[in-house]
XYZ file of C-alpha atoms in Angstrom:
213
model
C 0.076 -0.034 -0.027
C 1.057 3.723 -0.340
C 3.231 4.914 2.553
C 3.264 8.365 3.891
C 5.864 9.718 3.715
C 7.227 7.649 0.749
C 10.339 5.769 1.857
C 13.682 6.161 -0.081
C 13.465 2.548 -1.184
C 10.752 -0.092 -1.130
C 10.692 -3.511 -2.680
C 7.832 -6.021 -2.452
C 8.578 -9.650 -1.705
C 6.383 -12.709 -2.181
C 3.932 -13.715 0.572
C 2.710 -12.033 3.751
C 3.264 -12.079 7.505
C 0.229 -12.781 9.716
C -0.162 -11.262 13.199
C -1.729 -13.407 15.867
C -2.648 -13.018 19.477
C 0.530 -12.714 21.846
C 2.849 -12.679 18.940
C 6.161 -11.479 20.527
C 7.320 -8.000 19.706
C 10.937 -8.394 20.736
C 13.335 -5.658 22.011
C 16.955 -6.191 22.881
C 17.832 -6.228 26.569
C 19.758 -3.022 26.078
C 16.749 -1.277 24.784
C 15.726 1.938 26.640
C 12.521 3.505 27.806
C 11.953 5.402 24.490
C 12.126 2.026 22.609
C 9.531 0.592 25.045
C 7.154 3.591 24.560
C 7.566 3.029 20.625
C 6.558 -0.481 21.054
C 3.619 0.329 23.237
C 2.461 2.766 20.630
C 2.744 0.122 17.938
C 1.012 -2.350 19.988
C -1.899 -0.179 20.925
C -2.250 0.963 17.242
C -2.421 -2.781 16.058
C -5.001 -3.662 18.732
C -7.209 -0.703 17.787
C -7.003 -1.502 14.043
C -7.456 -5.281 13.969
C -8.099 -6.347 17.595
C -4.862 -8.357 17.992
C -2.866 -7.928 21.094
C 0.825 -8.399 20.828
C 3.243 -9.227 23.684
C 6.094 -6.996 24.233
C 9.197 -8.934 25.388
C 12.914 -8.705 25.751
C 15.250 -11.604 24.714
C 18.952 -12.115 24.157
C 18.338 -15.105 21.865
C 15.498 -14.997 19.598
C 16.059 -17.999 17.142
C 13.813 -20.299 19.160
C 10.832 -17.782 19.443
C 9.381 -18.792 15.994
C 7.375 -16.027 14.235
C 8.001 -12.509 15.766
C 8.769 -8.875 15.186
C 12.290 -8.298 16.099
C 13.796 -4.749 16.766
C 17.371 -3.674 17.174
C 19.463 -0.579 17.074
C 22.755 -0.304 15.229
C 24.359 3.068 15.804
C 26.677 2.538 12.822
C 23.934 1.531 10.476
C 25.011 2.226 6.875
C 22.717 4.839 5.271
C 22.579 7.659 2.753
C 21.173 10.056 5.466
C 23.105 13.104 6.636
C 25.460 12.401 9.465
C 23.306 14.306 11.894
C 20.115 12.313 10.969
C 21.485 8.812 10.822
C 19.879 7.956 14.173
C 16.544 8.450 12.311
C 17.268 5.779 9.568
C 15.847 2.314 9.601
C 15.584 -0.862 7.613
C 12.477 -2.949 7.559
C 12.182 -6.496 6.155
C 9.029 -8.525 6.245
C 8.955 -12.195 5.235
C 6.384 -14.950 5.960
C 8.081 -15.843 9.230
C 9.802 -12.793 10.570
C 9.443 -9.051 10.723
C 12.850 -7.392 11.441
C 13.484 -3.625 12.068
C 17.100 -2.436 12.336
C 17.525 1.299 13.201
C 20.273 3.803 13.659
C 18.751 5.075 16.828
C 15.585 5.351 18.980
C 13.981 7.843 16.516
C 14.725 5.485 13.518
C 13.173 2.571 15.557
C 9.997 4.625 16.119
C 9.837 5.476 12.522
C 10.286 1.944 11.364
C 7.421 0.895 13.622
C 5.343 3.785 12.253
C 5.910 2.540 8.758
C 5.114 -1.025 9.808
C 1.764 0.164 11.375
C 0.810 1.550 7.904
C 1.436 -1.954 6.409
C -0.913 -3.804 8.692
C -4.388 -4.401 7.311
C -7.714 -4.873 9.126
C -7.056 -8.682 9.307
C -3.666 -8.348 10.834
C -1.717 -9.179 7.574
C 1.495 -7.503 6.470
C 2.751 -7.783 2.878
C 6.265 -9.060 2.638
C 8.789 -6.378 1.705
C 11.939 -4.663 2.043
C 12.103 -0.913 2.974
C 14.970 1.346 3.672
C 14.323 4.828 4.819
C 16.274 7.820 6.133
C 15.358 11.540 6.197
C 16.665 13.980 3.638
C 16.607 16.911 6.062
C 17.720 17.044 9.546
C 14.596 19.203 10.678
C 11.151 18.433 9.360
C 8.137 20.093 10.795
C 5.200 22.446 10.802
C 4.390 25.833 12.396
C 0.922 26.100 13.975
C -0.608 29.553 14.679
C -2.261 29.284 18.091
C -3.093 33.027 18.281
C -5.975 32.821 15.753
C -9.315 31.314 16.581
C -9.671 28.764 19.399
C -6.571 28.104 21.398
C -5.812 24.307 21.484
C -6.051 22.434 24.673
C -2.931 20.401 25.882
C -4.711 17.120 24.798
C -5.135 18.505 21.323
C -1.518 19.595 21.152
C -0.431 16.117 22.258
C -2.561 14.761 19.442
C -0.716 16.956 17.053
C 2.601 15.706 18.378
C 1.395 12.221 17.673
C 0.446 13.133 14.149
C 3.910 14.534 13.674
C 5.388 11.291 14.776
C 3.305 9.293 12.370
C 4.485 11.542 9.497
C 8.055 11.376 10.664
C 8.280 15.093 11.426
C 10.527 16.024 14.309
C 9.755 19.724 14.849
C 6.486 21.447 15.979
C 6.582 25.205 16.294
C 3.651 27.141 18.051
C 3.222 30.658 16.964
C 1.845 32.728 19.886
C 0.996 36.369 20.431
C -1.385 37.075 23.278
C -2.205 33.421 23.867
C 0.463 32.842 26.381
C -0.104 33.735 29.978
C 2.770 35.729 31.658
C 2.449 35.331 35.352
C 4.027 38.729 36.024
C 1.872 40.400 33.267
C -1.693 39.034 33.810
C -3.194 41.726 31.567
C -1.585 39.903 28.500
C -3.939 37.321 27.169
C -6.743 38.022 29.643
C -9.906 36.185 28.547
C -8.219 34.541 25.557
C -7.732 31.057 27.238
C -3.988 31.350 26.904
C -1.439 28.668 27.314
C 0.977 28.721 30.222
C 4.479 27.813 31.294
C 3.473 24.684 32.910
C 1.315 23.426 29.936
C 4.197 24.087 27.415
C 6.824 22.393 29.684
C 4.666 19.342 29.887
C 4.181 19.439 26.176
C 7.842 19.710 25.525
C 8.528 16.671 27.679
C 5.752 14.796 25.927
C 7.175 15.695 22.482
C 10.772 14.939 23.459
C 9.814 11.392 24.517
C 8.461 10.898 20.980
C 11.506 12.519 19.171
C 9.816 15.807 18.408
C 11.279 19.239 19.429
């Protein structure tokens, strides 16, 4: 199926991989909290789409696990991406027995899972393929004017961050005028349902954990 954004290289293979209940989504023992969050996001997305619950696990040896989705990070992953963006590169290979994602860093692992999520159909089937992807630009993002019309709530802004992640955008800029509440200058933004420092600090933390500035 079409992928958004289009990867650098995608090649179909014969066959398809079928998800099933409690199929292991396998991280390396050295995986960090960000990798776990990426796995949780993928697991929850699959369950919402096709009702199949995956098991997130960590194993040193994976050969005896049978069919699985296996994730790993290689910091020296060979890629055509600019040096500063190599941690966002990934390789995805799907066969009838195995799904494997090798990424250059935590962001690349998340992006590989986001691509994989787009390939899962409503019956939990994934077409066999090989995909290699890496960003052309170090910074990719959007600017949102939050000074015109209704000011977004924190929950809405978090949804926009999640949308950025799914599109592999790593930068979200909020243009503000009177819609920021300055504690020492309460007259600015009075009655305009403004954002405040605590909300933006929380949003910054939420975004950073998803590789968005």
